[in-house]
PDB file of C-alpha atoms in Angstrom:
ATOM      1  CA  MET A 706     -25.592  25.704   4.395  1.00  0.00           C
ATOM      2  CA  LYS A 707     -24.348  22.513   2.800  1.00  0.00           C
ATOM      3  CA  ARG A 708     -20.913  22.336   1.266  1.00  0.00           C
ATOM      4  CA  ASP A 709     -20.717  21.230  -2.326  1.00  0.00           C
ATOM      5  CA  ALA A 710     -18.321  18.577  -3.614  1.00  0.00           C
ATOM      6  CA  GLN A 711     -15.857  21.091  -5.047  1.00  0.00           C
ATOM      7  CA  THR A 712     -15.495  22.806  -1.669  1.00  0.00           C
ATOM      8  CA  ILE A 713     -14.660  19.445  -0.077  1.00  0.00           C
ATOM      9  CA  ILE A 714     -12.185  18.573  -2.827  1.00  0.00           C
ATOM     10  CA  ASP A 715     -10.503  21.971  -2.494  1.00  0.00           C
ATOM     11  CA  SER A 716     -10.175  21.734   1.287  1.00  0.00           C
ATOM     12  CA  PRO A 717      -6.617  21.378   2.615  1.00  0.00           C
ATOM     13  CA  GLU A 718      -7.607  18.455   4.841  1.00  0.00           C
ATOM     14  CA  PHE A 719      -8.927  16.464   1.886  1.00  0.00           C
ATOM     15  CA  ARG A 720      -5.911  17.281  -0.283  1.00  0.00           C
ATOM     16  CA  ASP A 721      -3.569  16.234   2.519  1.00  0.00           C
ATOM     17  CA  LEU A 722      -5.444  12.968   2.954  1.00  0.00           C
ATOM     18  CA  VAL A 723      -5.307  12.205  -0.774  1.00  0.00           C
ATOM     19  CA  ALA A 724      -1.569  12.979  -0.839  1.00  0.00           C
ATOM     20  CA  LYS A 725      -0.867  10.693   2.127  1.00  0.00           C
ATOM     21  CA  LYS A 726      -2.882   7.853   0.615  1.00  0.00           C
ATOM     22  CA  GLY A 727      -1.089   8.249  -2.698  1.00  0.00           C
ATOM     23  CA  PHE A 728       2.315   8.268  -1.013  1.00  0.00           C
ATOM     24  CA  ILE A 729       1.636   5.150   1.065  1.00  0.00           C
ATOM     25  CA  SER A 730       0.198   3.350  -1.954  1.00  0.00           C
ATOM     26  CA  ALA A 731       3.164   4.316  -4.146  1.00  0.00           C
ATOM     27  CA  VAL A 732       5.772   3.204  -1.603  1.00  0.00           C
ATOM     28  CA  LEU A 733       4.119  -0.154  -1.001  1.00  0.00           C
ATOM     29  CA  THR A 734       3.647  -0.678  -4.743  1.00  0.00           C
ATOM     30  CA  VAL A 735       7.296   0.069  -5.501  1.00  0.00           C
ATOM     31  CA  ILE A 736       8.420  -2.361  -2.787  1.00  0.00           C
ATOM     32  CA  MET A 737       6.163  -5.121  -4.122  1.00  0.00           C
ATOM     33  CA  LEU A 738       7.057  -4.554  -7.766  1.00  0.00           C
ATOM     34  CA  GLY A 739      10.748  -4.453  -6.908  1.00  0.00           C
ATOM     35  CA  ALA A 740      10.572  -7.775  -5.095  1.00  0.00           C
ATOM     36  CA  TYR A 741       8.414  -9.438  -7.734  1.00  0.00           C
ATOM     37  CA  PHE A 742      10.310  -8.235 -10.792  1.00  0.00           C
ATOM     38  CA  GLY A 743      13.622  -8.823  -9.024  1.00  0.00           C
ATOM     39  CA  PHE A 744      12.595 -12.445  -8.532  1.00  0.00           C
ATOM     40  CA  ILE A 745      11.467 -12.759 -12.157  1.00  0.00           C
ATOM     41  CA  LEU A 746      14.621 -11.106 -13.520  1.00  0.00           C
ATOM     42  CA  VAL A 747      16.890 -13.356 -11.487  1.00  0.00           C
ATOM     43  CA  LEU A 748      14.888 -16.333 -12.695  1.00  0.00           C
ATOM     44  CA  ALA A 749      15.128 -15.154 -16.311  1.00  0.00           C
ATOM     45  CA  PHE A 750      18.787 -14.176 -16.424  1.00  0.00           C
ATOM     46  CA  ASP A 751      20.605 -16.302 -13.843  1.00  0.00           C
ATOM     47  CA  LYS A 752      18.675 -19.441 -12.986  1.00  0.00           C
ATOM     48  CA  SER A 753      21.690 -20.913 -11.231  1.00  0.00           C
ATOM     49  CA  ILE A 754      21.169 -18.575  -8.258  1.00  0.00           C
ATOM     50  CA  LEU A 755      17.656 -19.815  -7.590  1.00  0.00           C
ATOM     51  CA  SER A 756      18.368 -23.411  -8.569  1.00  0.00           C
ATOM     52  CA  ALA A 757      21.161 -23.840  -6.019  1.00  0.00           C
ATOM     53  CA  LEU A 758      20.191 -26.561  -3.565  1.00  0.00           C
ATOM     54  CA  ILE A 759      19.772 -25.813   0.117  1.00  0.00           C
ATOM     55  CA  SER A 760      19.065 -29.440   0.906  1.00  0.00           C
ATOM     56  CA  ASP A 761      17.852 -32.498  -0.982  1.00  0.00           C
ATOM     57  CA  GLY A 762      14.873 -31.424  -3.076  1.00  0.00           C
ATOM     58  CA  LEU A 763      14.845 -27.820  -1.833  1.00  0.00           C
ATOM     59  CA  SER A 764      16.331 -25.100  -3.995  1.00  0.00           C
ATOM     60  CA  VAL A 765      16.881 -21.453  -3.080  1.00  0.00           C
ATOM     61  CA  GLY A 766      14.007 -20.474  -5.376  1.00  0.00           C
ATOM     62  CA  ILE A 767      11.349 -22.071  -3.173  1.00  0.00           C
ATOM     63  CA  PRO A 768      11.979 -19.972  -0.030  1.00  0.00           C
ATOM     64  CA  VAL A 769      12.596 -16.858  -2.133  1.00  0.00           C
ATOM     65  CA  GLY A 770       9.293 -17.381  -3.964  1.00  0.00           C
ATOM     66  CA  LEU A 771       7.561 -17.986  -0.645  1.00  0.00           C
ATOM     67  CA  PHE A 772       9.113 -14.758   0.658  1.00  0.00           C
ATOM     68  CA  VAL A 773       7.668 -12.817  -2.307  1.00  0.00           C
ATOM     69  CA  ILE A 774       4.205 -14.229  -1.559  1.00  0.00           C
ATOM     70  CA  LEU A 775       4.490 -13.477   2.158  1.00  0.00           C
ATOM     71  CA  LEU A 776       5.780  -9.997   1.360  1.00  0.00           C
ATOM     72  CA  ALA A 777       2.617  -9.326  -0.646  1.00  0.00           C
ATOM     73  CA  TRP A 778       0.501 -10.411   2.315  1.00  0.00           C
ATOM     74  CA  GLY A 779       2.616  -8.368   4.712  1.00  0.00           C
ATOM     75  CA  LEU A 780       2.410  -5.217   2.603  1.00  0.00           C
ATOM     76  CA  THR A 781      -1.336  -5.691   2.341  1.00  0.00           C
ATOM     77  CA  GLY A 782      -1.431  -5.945   6.134  1.00  0.00           C
ATOM     78  CA  VAL A 783       0.614  -2.758   6.456  1.00  0.00           C
ATOM     79  CA  TYR A 784      -1.807  -0.916   4.177  1.00  0.00           C
ATOM     80  CA  VAL A 785      -4.860  -2.252   6.015  1.00  0.00           C
ATOM     81  CA  PHE A 786      -3.348  -1.296   9.376  1.00  0.00           C
ATOM     82  CA  TRP A 787      -2.538   2.202   8.104  1.00  0.00           C
ATOM     83  CA  ALA A 788      -5.982   2.615   6.541  1.00  0.00           C
ATOM     84  CA  ASN A 789      -7.791   1.459   9.674  1.00  0.00           C
ATOM     85  CA  ASP A 790      -5.660   3.551  12.007  1.00  0.00           C
ATOM     86  CA  LYS A 791      -4.751   6.786  10.215  1.00  0.00           C
ATOM     87  CA  TYR A 792      -6.919   7.024   7.096  1.00  0.00           C
ATOM     88  CA  ASP A 793     -10.245   6.197   8.721  1.00  0.00           C
ATOM     89  CA  SER A 794      -9.647   8.641  11.572  1.00  0.00           C
ATOM     90  CA  ALA A 795      -8.777  11.388   9.070  1.00  0.00           C
ATOM     91  CA  VAL A 796     -11.943  10.644   7.089  1.00  0.00           C
ATOM     92  CA  ASN A 797     -13.971  10.832  10.294  1.00  0.00           C
ATOM     93  CA  GLN A 798     -12.386  14.184  11.170  1.00  0.00           C
ATOM     94  CA  ILE A 799     -13.278  15.577   7.746  1.00  0.00           C
ATOM     95  CA  ARG A 800     -16.840  14.272   8.143  1.00  0.00           C
ATOM     96  CA  GLN A 801     -17.153  15.853  11.588  1.00  0.00           C
ATOM     97  CA  GLY A 802     -15.871  19.131  10.212  1.00  0.00           C
ATOM     98  CA  LEU A 803     -18.468  19.020   7.466  1.00  0.00           C
ATOM     99  CA  LYS A 804     -21.265  18.271   9.941  1.00  0.00           C
ATOM    100  CA  ARG A 805     -20.232  21.231  12.099  1.00  0.00           C
ATOM    101  CA  SER A 806     -20.203  23.605   9.156  1.00  0.00           C
ATOM    102  CA  GLU A 807     -23.677  22.668   7.892  1.00  0.00           C
TER     103      GLU A 807
END
């Protein structure tokens, strides 16, 4: 007997997987938004912090901006690593469970 979509959606394994994905996504989003809007707010309200010179022609804002960009890449890498390692294996376990119950 095949399981219908509602049975899959109601299964505890699927609900747990959706909750974990939502949690990981929310945490990484909050980190990225905090860094990005923190940078923008500092730029908007106290430019002197980011305009301070480190050396000739290099202000603090350049490495901080580069850090925000690299942070976005790094957080994307964290999500991809998590998805490939934990999420995909959980999806495969749910699929195997469905195949066994057919």
